[in-house]
Tab-separated table of C-alpha atoms in Angstrom:
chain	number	residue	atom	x	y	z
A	1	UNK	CA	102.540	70.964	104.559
A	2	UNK	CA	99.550	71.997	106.858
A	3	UNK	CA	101.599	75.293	107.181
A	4	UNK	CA	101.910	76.026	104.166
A	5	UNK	CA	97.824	75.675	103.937
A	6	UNK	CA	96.611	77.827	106.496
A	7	UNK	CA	99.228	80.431	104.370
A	8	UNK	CA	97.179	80.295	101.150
A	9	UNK	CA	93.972	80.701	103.153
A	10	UNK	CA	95.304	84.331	104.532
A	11	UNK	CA	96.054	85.223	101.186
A	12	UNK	CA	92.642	84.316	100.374
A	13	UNK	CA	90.646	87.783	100.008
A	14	UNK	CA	87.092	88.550	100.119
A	15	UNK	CA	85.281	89.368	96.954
A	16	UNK	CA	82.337	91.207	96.530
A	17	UNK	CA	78.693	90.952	95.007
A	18	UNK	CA	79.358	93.708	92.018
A	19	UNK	CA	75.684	93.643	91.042
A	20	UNK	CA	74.315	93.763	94.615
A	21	UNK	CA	75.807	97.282	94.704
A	22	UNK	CA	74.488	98.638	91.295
A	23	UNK	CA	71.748	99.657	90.701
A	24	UNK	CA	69.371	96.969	89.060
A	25	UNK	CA	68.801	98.685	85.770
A	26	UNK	CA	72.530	98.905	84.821
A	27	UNK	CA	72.100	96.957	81.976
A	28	UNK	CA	69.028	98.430	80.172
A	29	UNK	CA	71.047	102.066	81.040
A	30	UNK	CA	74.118	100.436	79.502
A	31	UNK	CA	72.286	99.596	76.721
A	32	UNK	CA	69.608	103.130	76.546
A	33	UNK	CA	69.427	104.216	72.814
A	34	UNK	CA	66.337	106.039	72.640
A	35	UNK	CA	66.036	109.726	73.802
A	36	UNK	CA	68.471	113.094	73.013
A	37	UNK	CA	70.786	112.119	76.227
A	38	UNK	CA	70.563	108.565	76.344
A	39	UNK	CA	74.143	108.769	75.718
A	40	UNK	CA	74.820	110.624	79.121
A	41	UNK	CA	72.533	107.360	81.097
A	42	UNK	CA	75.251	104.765	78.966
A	43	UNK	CA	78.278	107.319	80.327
A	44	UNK	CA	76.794	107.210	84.008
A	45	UNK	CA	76.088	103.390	84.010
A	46	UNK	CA	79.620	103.235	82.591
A	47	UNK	CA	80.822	105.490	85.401
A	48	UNK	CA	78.660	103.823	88.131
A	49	UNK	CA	80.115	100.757	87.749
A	50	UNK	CA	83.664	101.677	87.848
A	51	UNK	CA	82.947	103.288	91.422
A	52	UNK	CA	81.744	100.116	92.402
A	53	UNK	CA	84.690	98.222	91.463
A	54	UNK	CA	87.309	101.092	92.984
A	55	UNK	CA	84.705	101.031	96.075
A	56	UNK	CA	85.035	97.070	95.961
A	57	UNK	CA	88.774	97.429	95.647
A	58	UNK	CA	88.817	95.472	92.611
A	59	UNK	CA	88.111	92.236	94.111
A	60	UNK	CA	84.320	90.689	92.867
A	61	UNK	CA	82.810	87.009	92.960
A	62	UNK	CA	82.221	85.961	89.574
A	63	UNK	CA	78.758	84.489	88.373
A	64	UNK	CA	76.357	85.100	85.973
A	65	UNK	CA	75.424	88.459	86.229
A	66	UNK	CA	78.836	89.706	86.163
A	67	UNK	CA	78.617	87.997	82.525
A	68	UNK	CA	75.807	89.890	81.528
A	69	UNK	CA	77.117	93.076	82.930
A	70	UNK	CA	80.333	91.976	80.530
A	71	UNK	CA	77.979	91.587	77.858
A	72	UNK	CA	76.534	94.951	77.935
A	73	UNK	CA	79.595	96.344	78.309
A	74	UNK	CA	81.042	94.444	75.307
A	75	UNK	CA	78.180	96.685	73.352
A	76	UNK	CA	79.514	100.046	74.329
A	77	UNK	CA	82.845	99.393	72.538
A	78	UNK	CA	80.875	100.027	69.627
A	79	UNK	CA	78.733	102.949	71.047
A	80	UNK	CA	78.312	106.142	68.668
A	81	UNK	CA	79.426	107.846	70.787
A	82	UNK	CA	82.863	108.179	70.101
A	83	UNK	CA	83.907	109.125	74.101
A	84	UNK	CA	82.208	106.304	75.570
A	85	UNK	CA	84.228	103.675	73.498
A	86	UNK	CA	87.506	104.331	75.822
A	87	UNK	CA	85.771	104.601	78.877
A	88	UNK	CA	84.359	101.074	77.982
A	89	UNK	CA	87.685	99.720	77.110
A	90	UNK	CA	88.644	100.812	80.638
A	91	UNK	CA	85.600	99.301	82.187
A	92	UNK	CA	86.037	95.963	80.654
A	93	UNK	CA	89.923	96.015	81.903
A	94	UNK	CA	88.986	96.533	85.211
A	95	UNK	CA	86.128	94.097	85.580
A	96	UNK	CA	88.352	91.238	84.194
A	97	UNK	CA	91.060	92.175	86.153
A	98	UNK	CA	89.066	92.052	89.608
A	99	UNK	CA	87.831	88.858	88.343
A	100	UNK	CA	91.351	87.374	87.335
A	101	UNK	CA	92.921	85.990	90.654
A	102	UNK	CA	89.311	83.908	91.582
């Protein structure tokens, strides 16, 4: 049985701080509505953080920020602008998938 331990452990990846590698106003760009090209700040916040989860080949810790991060995310699936919706979709995919296997 001891093996079969020291198996799971190997298995066992290394995850990531996703916020430690973002920069720390992703969430008020995520959520910018005032200005002519606040939409392009939401699209590179979007963008930014699915570097950092390709960069972090999709394996992150969970924890609280990575909720709020979700959160704001959740808001762009509603975003008026109609191109960002998809891209959110996407986002939200990935970050739930890198968080699945913890």
């Amino acid at each position: 049985e001891d093996e079969d331990e020291g198996q799971d452990e190997a298995f066992d990846l290394p995850r990531n701080d996703l916020m430690s590698g973002l920069a720390k106003d992703i969430l008020e760009k995520l959520g910018r509505t005032e200005g002519k090209n606040a939409w392009k700040a939401r699209k590179e916040a979007l963008e930014a953080v699915q570097a950092r989860l390709k960069k972090d080949d999709y394996l992150i810790k969970p924890g609280a920020a990575v909720l709020d991060l979700l959160r704001g995310l959740k808001g762009r699936l509603s975003d008026s602008q109609s191109n960002l919706k998809p891209l959110a979709a996407a986002v939200i995919a990935d970050v739930v998938f890198s968080l699945d296997a913890s």
